[in-house]
Amino acid sequence: MEFKTGISALTETDMIIRGVKLSELISQSTFSNSIFLILTGRMPKETESAIFNALLVSCIDHGMGVASSMTSRFVASTGTPLNGSVAAGILALGEKHGGAGEQAMLMFEEILKCVSNTSDQYAVVESYVRQTLKKNRTLYGFGHAVYKDADPRVTQILTLCDEQHYQPKSLGIAMDVASALESLKSKKICLNVDGLMAALLLDMGFTPVQARGVFIIARTPGLVAQSIEEQQEGKLRRIEEKEITFVKQI
Ligand SMILES: CC(C)(COP(=O)(O)OP(=O)(O)OC[C@H]1O[C@@H](n2cnc3c(N)ncnc32)[C@H](O)[C@@H]1OP(=O)(O)O)[C@@H](O)C(=O)NCCC(=O)NCCS
């Protein structure tokens, strides 16, 4: 069997991660910078480091009511070991929850290609959004079940981007998609944290599937905490019969 890897290698006294000694990372790097390195193959610049860390923190947990936390908690309540319940929560991350970033990045990539030769970026974005809505398709990275006006995580990270003078083209496109959605649907459908993450990670050189990976990494501590709290509860969860409506089969 032969395997090739560009990720890491063991030496007699150390280990090399993407060309950097693990001993150096231990003494000089943060966990989030090391995540950036292992995924992209380079250390982040100062601004990227601040924003990447903020993105990870912003996705660490989003309450026990969301699908991934609930799945982890239901599974943990049966007495499954921690790895099982955490893995179950990760499996619950789909395109509408946690995985929207991958789809959003694919869309931003497509729009970036379309706007490369135009002076009227908004017109191109608006036409893209119009066509997508016409086909009854979802614009991933936009809209939220709870946050209707603005996703507070997005608001805060946008402030950080301002402070860091970090305004990549992909972010401008994300903002234009939100404006076009609002004007075409006559209601606010805000840029959510998955969409923001997709726009920023795209500029930093991440790929769409890596964007999904970053969300998994960010949410895992939350799922571990949710699972352990549920284990400590020690109660087998089930949905009460009175909460279930049985409908006649035809
Ligand atoms: C998150 C989501 C499920 C919330 O749905 P919701 O609570 O029903 O949304 P709202 O009540 O605010 O808006 C409903 C209307 O806007 C439309 N809408 C909402 N988000 C939309 C989106 N991302 N793309 C296209 N249309 C959207 C709906 O189709 C609906 O239109 P209608 O009134 O003509 O039927 C939805 O916005 C969505 O699917 N977003 C994309 C997935 C995503 O990014 N998920 C990550 C969330 S952090």
PDB file of C-alpha atoms and ligand atoms in Angstrom:
ATOM      1  CA  MET A   1       0.000   0.000   0.000  1.00  0.00           C
ATOM      2  CA  GLU A   2       1.308   3.431  -0.883  1.00  0.00           C
ATOM      3  CA  PHE A   3      -0.047   6.715   0.426  1.00  0.00           C
ATOM      4  CA  LYS A   4       1.065  10.242  -0.436  1.00  0.00           C
ATOM      5  CA  THR A   5       0.445  13.238   1.787  1.00  0.00           C
ATOM      6  CA  GLY A   6       1.300  16.902   1.859  1.00  0.00           C
ATOM      7  CA  ILE A   7      -0.175  17.420   5.309  1.00  0.00           C
ATOM      8  CA  SER A   8       2.254  16.153   7.903  1.00  0.00           C
ATOM      9  CA  ALA A   9       5.351  14.071   8.440  1.00  0.00           C
ATOM     10  CA  LEU A  10       7.083  12.644  11.475  1.00  0.00           C
ATOM     11  CA  THR A  11      10.758  13.304  12.053  1.00  0.00           C
ATOM     12  CA  GLU A  12      12.879  11.614  14.719  1.00  0.00           C
ATOM     13  CA  THR A  13      12.495  14.509  17.136  1.00  0.00           C
ATOM     14  CA  ASP A  14       9.557  16.518  15.880  1.00  0.00           C
ATOM     15  CA  MET A  15       6.730  16.607  13.417  1.00  0.00           C
ATOM     16  CA  ILE A  16       6.209  18.807  10.376  1.00  0.00           C
ATOM     17  CA  ILE A  17       2.766  20.216   9.610  1.00  0.00           C
ATOM     18  CA  ARG A  18       2.531  21.784   6.144  1.00  0.00           C
ATOM     19  CA  GLY A  19       6.236  22.620   6.292  1.00  0.00           C
ATOM     20  CA  VAL A  20       6.180  24.073   9.822  1.00  0.00           C
ATOM     21  CA  LYS A  21       7.605  22.264  12.847  1.00  0.00           C
ATOM     22  CA  LEU A  22       4.964  21.207  15.352  1.00  0.00           C
ATOM     23  CA  SER A  23       7.293  22.370  18.154  1.00  0.00           C
ATOM     24  CA  GLU A  24       7.189  25.886  16.638  1.00  0.00           C
ATOM     25  CA  LEU A  25       3.418  25.789  16.407  1.00  0.00           C
ATOM     26  CA  ILE A  26       3.179  24.687  20.042  1.00  0.00           C
ATOM     27  CA  SER A  27       5.340  27.571  21.215  1.00  0.00           C
ATOM     28  CA  GLN A  28       4.284  30.307  18.777  1.00  0.00           C
ATOM     29  CA  SER A  29       0.942  29.610  17.164  1.00  0.00           C
ATOM     30  CA  THR A  30      -2.656  29.689  18.326  1.00  0.00           C
ATOM     31  CA  PHE A  31      -5.011  26.771  17.722  1.00  0.00           C
ATOM     32  CA  SER A  32      -6.991  28.766  15.148  1.00  0.00           C
ATOM     33  CA  ASN A  33      -3.849  29.813  13.235  1.00  0.00           C
ATOM     34  CA  SER A  34      -2.769  26.155  13.224  1.00  0.00           C
ATOM     35  CA  ILE A  35      -6.169  25.141  11.820  1.00  0.00           C
ATOM     36  CA  PHE A  36      -5.697  27.754   9.073  1.00  0.00           C
ATOM     37  CA  LEU A  37      -2.253  26.337   8.338  1.00  0.00           C
ATOM     38  CA  ILE A  38      -3.242  22.682   8.185  1.00  0.00           C
ATOM     39  CA  LEU A  39      -6.156  23.440   5.842  1.00  0.00           C
ATOM     40  CA  THR A  40      -4.616  26.002   3.498  1.00  0.00           C
ATOM     41  CA  GLY A  41      -0.904  25.166   3.723  1.00  0.00           C
ATOM     42  CA  ARG A  42       0.097  28.646   4.896  1.00  0.00           C
ATOM     43  CA  MET A  43      -0.008  30.712   8.077  1.00  0.00           C
ATOM     44  CA  PRO A  44      -2.639  33.480   8.058  1.00  0.00           C
ATOM     45  CA  LYS A  45      -1.701  37.136   7.793  1.00  0.00           C
ATOM     46  CA  GLU A  46      -2.501  39.216  10.897  1.00  0.00           C
ATOM     47  CA  THR A  47      -5.891  40.410   9.627  1.00  0.00           C
ATOM     48  CA  GLU A  48      -6.840  36.951   8.382  1.00  0.00           C
ATOM     49  CA  SER A  49      -5.887  35.491  11.737  1.00  0.00           C
ATOM     50  CA  ALA A  50      -8.160  37.886  13.661  1.00  0.00           C
ATOM     51  CA  ILE A  51     -11.099  37.315  11.324  1.00  0.00           C
ATOM     52  CA  PHE A  52     -10.648  33.546  11.044  1.00  0.00           C
ATOM     53  CA  ASN A  53     -10.550  33.257  14.828  1.00  0.00           C
ATOM     54  CA  ALA A  54     -13.704  35.390  15.140  1.00  0.00           C
ATOM     55  CA  LEU A  55     -15.487  33.168  12.598  1.00  0.00           C
ATOM     56  CA  LEU A  56     -14.591  30.038  14.553  1.00  0.00           C
ATOM     57  CA  VAL A  57     -15.737  31.570  17.841  1.00  0.00           C
ATOM     58  CA  SER A  58     -18.991  32.807  16.316  1.00  0.00           C
ATOM     59  CA  CYS A  59     -20.005  29.267  15.329  1.00  0.00           C
ATOM     60  CA  ILE A  60     -19.013  27.456  18.534  1.00  0.00           C
ATOM     61  CA  ASP A  61     -22.627  26.829  19.577  1.00  0.00           C
ATOM     62  CA  HIS A  62     -26.072  28.073  18.718  1.00  0.00           C
ATOM     63  CA  GLY A  63     -28.299  26.788  21.462  1.00  0.00           C
ATOM     64  CA  MET A  64     -29.639  23.331  22.225  1.00  0.00           C
ATOM     65  CA  GLY A  65     -32.613  23.787  19.884  1.00  0.00           C
ATOM     66  CA  VAL A  66     -30.738  23.534  16.593  1.00  0.00           C
ATOM     67  CA  ALA A  67     -30.735  20.219  14.711  1.00  0.00           C
ATOM     68  CA  SER A  68     -27.111  19.248  15.408  1.00  0.00           C
ATOM     69  CA  SER A  69     -27.281  19.950  19.172  1.00  0.00           C
ATOM     70  CA  MET A  70     -30.632  18.190  19.479  1.00  0.00           C
ATOM     71  CA  THR A  71     -29.322  15.174  17.574  1.00  0.00           C
ATOM     72  CA  SER A  72     -26.245  14.988  19.819  1.00  0.00           C
ATOM     73  CA  ARG A  73     -28.409  15.281  22.917  1.00  0.00           C
ATOM     74  CA  PHE A  74     -30.929  12.639  21.834  1.00  0.00           C
ATOM     75  CA  VAL A  75     -28.142  10.221  21.013  1.00  0.00           C
ATOM     76  CA  ALA A  76     -26.226  11.031  24.228  1.00  0.00           C
ATOM     77  CA  SER A  77     -29.377  10.381  26.254  1.00  0.00           C
ATOM     78  CA  THR A  78     -29.330   6.719  25.217  1.00  0.00           C
ATOM     79  CA  GLY A  79     -25.981   6.146  26.923  1.00  0.00           C
ATOM     80  CA  THR A  80     -23.933   6.177  23.719  1.00  0.00           C
ATOM     81  CA  PRO A  81     -20.253   7.070  24.300  1.00  0.00           C
ATOM     82  CA  LEU A  82     -19.238  10.687  23.643  1.00  0.00           C
ATOM     83  CA  ASN A  83     -17.753  10.064  20.204  1.00  0.00           C
ATOM     84  CA  GLY A  84     -21.070   8.590  19.031  1.00  0.00           C
ATOM     85  CA  SER A  85     -23.224  11.526  20.091  1.00  0.00           C
ATOM     86  CA  VAL A  86     -20.760  14.121  18.782  1.00  0.00           C
ATOM     87  CA  ALA A  87     -20.522  12.293  15.457  1.00  0.00           C
ATOM     88  CA  ALA A  88     -24.327  12.125  15.282  1.00  0.00           C
ATOM     89  CA  GLY A  89     -24.499  15.921  15.734  1.00  0.00           C
ATOM     90  CA  ILE A  90     -21.964  16.394  12.952  1.00  0.00           C
ATOM     91  CA  LEU A  91     -24.023  14.138  10.699  1.00  0.00           C
ATOM     92  CA  ALA A  92     -26.989  16.461  11.244  1.00  0.00           C
ATOM     93  CA  LEU A  93     -25.128  19.357   9.609  1.00  0.00           C
ATOM     94  CA  GLY A  94     -26.848  19.710   6.247  1.00  0.00           C
ATOM     95  CA  GLU A  95     -27.245  22.367   3.591  1.00  0.00           C
ATOM     96  CA  LYS A  96     -29.754  24.328   5.688  1.00  0.00           C
ATOM     97  CA  HIS A  97     -27.797  24.054   8.920  1.00  0.00           C
ATOM     98  CA  GLY A  98     -24.033  24.258   9.098  1.00  0.00           C
ATOM     99  CA  GLY A  99     -23.382  23.199   5.519  1.00  0.00           C
ATOM    100  CA  ALA A 100     -24.763  26.285   3.780  1.00  0.00           C
ATOM    101  CA  GLY A 101     -21.266  27.786   3.601  1.00  0.00           C
ATOM    102  CA  GLU A 102     -20.117  25.258   1.024  1.00  0.00           C
ATOM    103  CA  GLN A 103     -23.063  26.034  -1.267  1.00  0.00           C
ATOM    104  CA  ALA A 104     -22.678  29.767  -0.669  1.00  0.00           C
ATOM    105  CA  MET A 105     -19.007  29.680  -1.618  1.00  0.00           C
ATOM    106  CA  LEU A 106     -19.791  27.830  -4.852  1.00  0.00           C
ATOM    107  CA  MET A 107     -22.320  30.556  -5.646  1.00  0.00           C
ATOM    108  CA  PHE A 108     -19.890  33.392  -4.832  1.00  0.00           C
ATOM    109  CA  GLU A 109     -17.256  31.742  -7.048  1.00  0.00           C
ATOM    110  CA  GLU A 110     -19.750  31.647  -9.907  1.00  0.00           C
ATOM    111  CA  ILE A 111     -20.800  35.270  -9.414  1.00  0.00           C
ATOM    112  CA  LEU A 112     -17.160  36.413  -9.145  1.00  0.00           C
ATOM    113  CA  LYS A 113     -16.530  34.918 -12.593  1.00  0.00           C
ATOM    114  CA  CYS A 114     -19.564  36.751 -14.002  1.00  0.00           C
ATOM    115  CA  VAL A 115     -18.558  40.140 -12.549  1.00  0.00           C
ATOM    116  CA  SER A 116     -14.902  39.979 -13.571  1.00  0.00           C
ATOM    117  CA  ASN A 117     -15.479  41.958 -16.789  1.00  0.00           C
ATOM    118  CA  THR A 118     -18.168  44.359 -15.737  1.00  0.00           C
ATOM    119  CA  SER A 119     -18.324  47.836 -14.271  1.00  0.00           C
ATOM    120  CA  ASP A 120     -21.825  47.317 -12.874  1.00  0.00           C
ATOM    121  CA  GLN A 121     -21.371  44.564 -10.310  1.00  0.00           C
ATOM    122  CA  TYR A 122     -24.770  45.077  -8.692  1.00  0.00           C
ATOM    123  CA  ALA A 123     -26.629  44.613 -12.007  1.00  0.00           C
ATOM    124  CA  VAL A 124     -24.889  41.266 -12.562  1.00  0.00           C
ATOM    125  CA  VAL A 125     -25.594  40.122  -9.000  1.00  0.00           C
ATOM    126  CA  GLU A 126     -29.221  41.232  -9.199  1.00  0.00           C
ATOM    127  CA  SER A 127     -29.730  39.303 -12.430  1.00  0.00           C
ATOM    128  CA  TYR A 128     -28.120  36.201 -10.858  1.00  0.00           C
ATOM    129  CA  VAL A 129     -30.419  36.412  -7.820  1.00  0.00           C
ATOM    130  CA  ARG A 130     -33.462  37.033 -10.015  1.00  0.00           C
ATOM    131  CA  GLN A 131     -32.699  33.935 -12.141  1.00  0.00           C
ATOM    132  CA  THR A 132     -32.116  31.799  -9.039  1.00  0.00           C
ATOM    133  CA  LEU A 133     -35.391  32.856  -7.440  1.00  0.00           C
ATOM    134  CA  LYS A 134     -37.212  32.300 -10.740  1.00  0.00           C
ATOM    135  CA  LYS A 135     -36.040  28.674 -10.660  1.00  0.00           C
ATOM    136  CA  ASN A 136     -37.305  28.420  -7.068  1.00  0.00           C
ATOM    137  CA  ARG A 137     -33.800  27.748  -5.830  1.00  0.00           C
ATOM    138  CA  THR A 138     -32.351  28.675  -2.451  1.00  0.00           C
ATOM    139  CA  LEU A 139     -29.580  31.233  -2.087  1.00  0.00           C
ATOM    140  CA  TYR A 140     -27.509  29.530   0.582  1.00  0.00           C
ATOM    141  CA  GLY A 141     -25.913  31.721   3.224  1.00  0.00           C
ATOM    142  CA  PHE A 142     -28.921  34.029   3.373  1.00  0.00           C
ATOM    143  CA  GLY A 143     -31.941  34.034   5.656  1.00  0.00           C
ATOM    144  CA  HIS A 144     -32.376  32.775   9.180  1.00  0.00           C
ATOM    145  CA  ALA A 145     -35.164  31.074  11.087  1.00  0.00           C
ATOM    146  CA  VAL A 146     -34.749  33.409  14.081  1.00  0.00           C
ATOM    147  CA  TYR A 147     -32.743  36.448  12.920  1.00  0.00           C
ATOM    148  CA  LYS A 148     -34.972  38.238  10.454  1.00  0.00           C
ATOM    149  CA  ASP A 149     -33.376  41.676  10.404  1.00  0.00           C
ATOM    150  CA  ALA A 150     -29.702  40.891  10.903  1.00  0.00           C
ATOM    151  CA  ASP A 151     -27.618  37.987  12.157  1.00  0.00           C
ATOM    152  CA  PRO A 152     -25.842  39.497  15.205  1.00  0.00           C
ATOM    153  CA  ARG A 153     -22.762  37.344  14.573  1.00  0.00           C
ATOM    154  CA  VAL A 154     -22.508  38.829  11.091  1.00  0.00           C
ATOM    155  CA  THR A 155     -22.939  42.374  12.395  1.00  0.00           C
ATOM    156  CA  GLN A 156     -20.082  41.914  14.826  1.00  0.00           C
ATOM    157  CA  ILE A 157     -17.696  40.305  12.340  1.00  0.00           C
ATOM    158  CA  LEU A 158     -18.479  43.001   9.756  1.00  0.00           C
ATOM    159  CA  THR A 159     -17.428  45.581  12.365  1.00  0.00           C
ATOM    160  CA  LEU A 160     -14.194  43.653  12.825  1.00  0.00           C
ATOM    161  CA  CYS A 161     -13.656  43.636   9.035  1.00  0.00           C
ATOM    162  CA  ASP A 162     -14.163  47.418   9.024  1.00  0.00           C
ATOM    163  CA  GLU A 163     -11.692  47.887  11.857  1.00  0.00           C
ATOM    164  CA  GLN A 164      -9.181  45.700  10.036  1.00  0.00           C
ATOM    165  CA  HIS A 165      -9.801  47.525   6.698  1.00  0.00           C
ATOM    166  CA  TYR A 166     -10.627  44.144   5.207  1.00  0.00           C
ATOM    167  CA  GLN A 167     -13.181  44.511   2.413  1.00  0.00           C
ATOM    168  CA  PRO A 168     -12.604  41.712  -0.123  1.00  0.00           C
ATOM    169  CA  LYS A 169     -14.547  41.629  -3.378  1.00  0.00           C
ATOM    170  CA  SER A 170     -16.333  38.437  -2.290  1.00  0.00           C
ATOM    171  CA  LEU A 171     -17.752  40.313   0.717  1.00  0.00           C
ATOM    172  CA  GLY A 172     -19.068  43.063  -1.578  1.00  0.00           C
ATOM    173  CA  ILE A 173     -20.784  40.372  -3.627  1.00  0.00           C
ATOM    174  CA  ALA A 174     -22.366  38.829  -0.518  1.00  0.00           C
ATOM    175  CA  MET A 175     -23.710  42.249   0.501  1.00  0.00           C
ATOM    176  CA  ASP A 176     -25.064  42.818  -3.033  1.00  0.00           C
ATOM    177  CA  VAL A 177     -26.819  39.414  -2.973  1.00  0.00           C
ATOM    178  CA  ALA A 178     -28.498  40.399   0.319  1.00  0.00           C
ATOM    179  CA  SER A 179     -29.618  43.750  -1.160  1.00  0.00           C
ATOM    180  CA  ALA A 180     -30.921  42.109  -4.327  1.00  0.00           C
ATOM    181  CA  LEU A 181     -32.782  39.474  -2.298  1.00  0.00           C
ATOM    182  CA  GLU A 182     -34.384  42.183  -0.174  1.00  0.00           C
ATOM    183  CA  SER A 183     -35.505  44.187  -3.167  1.00  0.00           C
ATOM    184  CA  LEU A 184     -36.752  41.188  -5.175  1.00  0.00           C
ATOM    185  CA  LYS A 185     -38.566  39.503  -2.263  1.00  0.00           C
ATOM    186  CA  SER A 186     -39.690  42.809  -0.706  1.00  0.00           C
ATOM    187  CA  LYS A 187     -38.484  41.566   2.662  1.00  0.00           C
ATOM    188  CA  LYS A 188     -35.222  41.356   4.513  1.00  0.00           C
ATOM    189  CA  ILE A 189     -33.406  38.047   4.022  1.00  0.00           C
ATOM    190  CA  CYS A 190     -30.177  38.742   5.853  1.00  0.00           C
ATOM    191  CA  LEU A 191     -26.657  37.515   5.179  1.00  0.00           C
ATOM    192  CA  ASN A 192     -26.177  34.769   7.793  1.00  0.00           C
ATOM    193  CA  VAL A 193     -22.987  33.579   9.444  1.00  0.00           C
ATOM    194  CA  ASP A 194     -22.537  30.700   6.962  1.00  0.00           C
ATOM    195  CA  GLY A 195     -22.753  33.134   4.047  1.00  0.00           C
ATOM    196  CA  LEU A 196     -20.358  35.572   5.667  1.00  0.00           C
ATOM    197  CA  MET A 197     -17.933  32.758   6.443  1.00  0.00           C
ATOM    198  CA  ALA A 198     -18.113  31.598   2.816  1.00  0.00           C
ATOM    199  CA  ALA A 199     -17.377  35.078   1.445  1.00  0.00           C
ATOM    200  CA  LEU A 200     -14.425  35.671   3.767  1.00  0.00           C
ATOM    201  CA  LEU A 201     -12.930  32.182   3.521  1.00  0.00           C
ATOM    202  CA  LEU A 202     -13.167  32.355  -0.279  1.00  0.00           C
ATOM    203  CA  ASP A 203     -10.974  35.447  -0.255  1.00  0.00           C
ATOM    204  CA  MET A 204      -8.521  33.756   2.127  1.00  0.00           C
ATOM    205  CA  GLY A 205      -8.053  30.881  -0.322  1.00  0.00           C
ATOM    206  CA  PHE A 206     -10.235  28.177   1.218  1.00  0.00           C
ATOM    207  CA  THR A 207     -12.219  25.850  -1.035  1.00  0.00           C
ATOM    208  CA  PRO A 208     -15.998  25.250  -0.694  1.00  0.00           C
ATOM    209  CA  VAL A 209     -15.570  21.862   0.961  1.00  0.00           C
ATOM    210  CA  GLN A 210     -13.044  23.374   3.379  1.00  0.00           C
ATOM    211  CA  ALA A 211     -15.684  25.954   4.342  1.00  0.00           C
ATOM    212  CA  ARG A 212     -17.912  23.087   5.438  1.00  0.00           C
ATOM    213  CA  GLY A 213     -14.942  21.636   7.300  1.00  0.00           C
ATOM    214  CA  VAL A 214     -14.321  24.929   9.113  1.00  0.00           C
ATOM    215  CA  PHE A 215     -17.917  24.949  10.338  1.00  0.00           C
ATOM    216  CA  ILE A 216     -17.577  21.355  11.579  1.00  0.00           C
ATOM    217  CA  ILE A 217     -14.380  22.289  13.435  1.00  0.00           C
ATOM    218  CA  ALA A 218     -16.013  25.381  14.933  1.00  0.00           C
ATOM    219  CA  ARG A 219     -19.181  23.603  16.101  1.00  0.00           C
ATOM    220  CA  THR A 220     -17.554  20.471  17.535  1.00  0.00           C
ATOM    221  CA  PRO A 221     -16.744  22.026  20.968  1.00  0.00           C
ATOM    222  CA  GLY A 222     -20.426  22.967  21.272  1.00  0.00           C
ATOM    223  CA  LEU A 223     -21.523  19.442  20.413  1.00  0.00           C
ATOM    224  CA  VAL A 224     -19.086  17.984  22.953  1.00  0.00           C
ATOM    225  CA  ALA A 225     -20.486  20.300  25.646  1.00  0.00           C
ATOM    226  CA  GLN A 226     -24.110  19.578  24.687  1.00  0.00           C
ATOM    227  CA  SER A 227     -23.436  15.816  24.737  1.00  0.00           C
ATOM    228  CA  ILE A 228     -21.718  15.865  28.125  1.00  0.00           C
ATOM    229  CA  GLU A 229     -24.453  17.967  29.724  1.00  0.00           C
ATOM    230  CA  GLU A 230     -27.039  15.542  28.356  1.00  0.00           C
ATOM    231  CA  GLN A 231     -25.085  12.526  29.644  1.00  0.00           C
ATOM    232  CA  GLN A 232     -24.989  14.157  33.070  1.00  0.00           C
ATOM    233  CA  GLU A 233     -28.752  14.616  32.918  1.00  0.00           C
ATOM    234  CA  GLY A 234     -28.910  10.820  32.716  1.00  0.00           C
ATOM    235  CA  LYS A 235     -32.439  10.757  31.320  1.00  0.00           C
ATOM    236  CA  LEU A 236     -33.519   8.827  28.228  1.00  0.00           C
ATOM    237  CA  ARG A 237     -35.143  11.332  25.863  1.00  0.00           C
ATOM    238  CA  ARG A 238     -38.235  10.607  23.876  1.00  0.00           C
ATOM    239  CA  ILE A 239     -40.922  12.716  22.308  1.00  0.00           C
ATOM    240  CA  GLU A 240     -44.097  12.608  24.385  1.00  0.00           C
ATOM    241  CA  GLU A 241     -46.942  10.821  22.632  1.00  0.00           C
ATOM    242  CA  LYS A 242     -49.162  13.864  23.218  1.00  0.00           C
ATOM    243  CA  GLU A 243     -46.789  15.937  21.085  1.00  0.00           C
ATOM    244  CA  ILE A 244     -47.261  13.605  18.118  1.00  0.00           C
ATOM    245  CA  THR A 245     -50.294  13.850  15.869  1.00  0.00           C
ATOM    246  CA  PHE A 246     -51.102  10.640  14.097  1.00  0.00           C
ATOM    247  CA  VAL A 247     -52.715  11.215  10.725  1.00  0.00           C
ATOM    248  CA  LYS A 248     -54.880   8.742   8.876  1.00  0.00           C
ATOM    249  CA  GLN A 249     -53.076   6.799   6.164  1.00  0.00           C
ATOM    250  CA  ILE A 250     -54.791   6.839   2.792  1.00  0.00           C
TER     251      ILE A 250
HETATM  252  C1  LIG B   1     -32.806  29.539   7.134  1.00  0.00           C
HETATM  253  C2  LIG B   1     -34.123  29.422   6.379  1.00  0.00           C
HETATM  254  C3  LIG B   1     -34.561  27.942   6.363  1.00  0.00           C
HETATM  255  C4  LIG B   1     -35.188  30.251   7.094  1.00  0.00           C
HETATM  256  O1  LIG B   1     -36.386  30.078   6.400  1.00  0.00           O
HETATM  257  P1  LIG B   1     -37.702  30.906   6.795  1.00  0.00           P
HETATM  258  O2  LIG B   1     -37.743  31.110   8.275  1.00  0.00           O
HETATM  259  O3  LIG B   1     -38.858  30.224   6.148  1.00  0.00           O
HETATM  260  O4  LIG B   1     -37.461  32.286   6.077  1.00  0.00           O
HETATM  261  P2  LIG B   1     -38.387  33.579   6.097  1.00  0.00           P
HETATM  262  O5  LIG B   1     -39.695  33.298   6.806  1.00  0.00           O
HETATM  263  O6  LIG B   1     -37.561  34.688   6.653  1.00  0.00           O
HETATM  264  O7  LIG B   1     -38.633  33.876   4.564  1.00  0.00           O
HETATM  265  C5  LIG B   1     -39.495  33.109   3.851  1.00  0.00           C
HETATM  266  C6  LIG B   1     -39.550  33.575   2.403  1.00  0.00           C
HETATM  267  O8  LIG B   1     -38.273  34.003   1.932  1.00  0.00           O
HETATM  268  C7  LIG B   1     -37.720  33.048   1.047  1.00  0.00           C
HETATM  269  N1  LIG B   1     -36.332  32.790   1.421  1.00  0.00           N
HETATM  270  C8  LIG B   1     -35.801  32.784   2.676  1.00  0.00           C
HETATM  271  N2  LIG B   1     -34.504  32.494   2.618  1.00  0.00           N
HETATM  272  C9  LIG B   1     -34.220  32.332   1.311  1.00  0.00           C
HETATM  273  C10 LIG B   1     -33.042  32.006   0.625  1.00  0.00           C
HETATM  274  N3  LIG B   1     -31.903  31.803   1.289  1.00  0.00           N
HETATM  275  N4  LIG B   1     -33.072  31.916  -0.714  1.00  0.00           N
HETATM  276  C11 LIG B   1     -34.232  32.113  -1.390  1.00  0.00           C
HETATM  277  N5  LIG B   1     -35.389  32.423  -0.800  1.00  0.00           N
HETATM  278  C12 LIG B   1     -35.374  32.531   0.543  1.00  0.00           C
HETATM  279  C13 LIG B   1     -38.579  31.828   1.224  1.00  0.00           C
HETATM  280  O9  LIG B   1     -38.601  31.057   0.072  1.00  0.00           O
HETATM  281  C14 LIG B   1     -39.929  32.442   1.522  1.00  0.00           C
HETATM  282  O10 LIG B   1     -40.476  32.983   0.340  1.00  0.00           O
HETATM  283  P3  LIG B   1     -42.070  33.075   0.118  1.00  0.00           P
HETATM  284  O11 LIG B   1     -42.590  33.937   1.226  1.00  0.00           O
HETATM  285  O12 LIG B   1     -42.210  33.684  -1.238  1.00  0.00           O
HETATM  286  O13 LIG B   1     -42.577  31.658   0.201  1.00  0.00           O
HETATM  287  C15 LIG B   1     -33.989  29.939   4.930  1.00  0.00           C
HETATM  288  O14 LIG B   1     -33.720  31.320   4.967  1.00  0.00           O
HETATM  289  C16 LIG B   1     -32.939  29.197   4.136  1.00  0.00           C
HETATM  290  O15 LIG B   1     -33.223  28.110   3.623  1.00  0.00           O
HETATM  291  N6  LIG B   1     -31.726  29.767   3.999  1.00  0.00           N
HETATM  292  C17 LIG B   1     -30.672  29.143   3.236  1.00  0.00           C
HETATM  293  C18 LIG B   1     -29.955  28.085   4.040  1.00  0.00           C
HETATM  294  C19 LIG B   1     -28.956  28.711   4.995  1.00  0.00           C
HETATM  295  O16 LIG B   1     -28.229  29.618   4.665  1.00  0.00           O
HETATM  296  N7  LIG B   1     -28.929  28.148   6.214  1.00  0.00           N
HETATM  297  C20 LIG B   1     -28.011  28.608   7.245  1.00  0.00           C
HETATM  298  C21 LIG B   1     -28.766  29.298   8.349  1.00  0.00           C
HETATM  299  S1  LIG B   1     -27.616  29.957   9.553  1.00  0.00           S
END
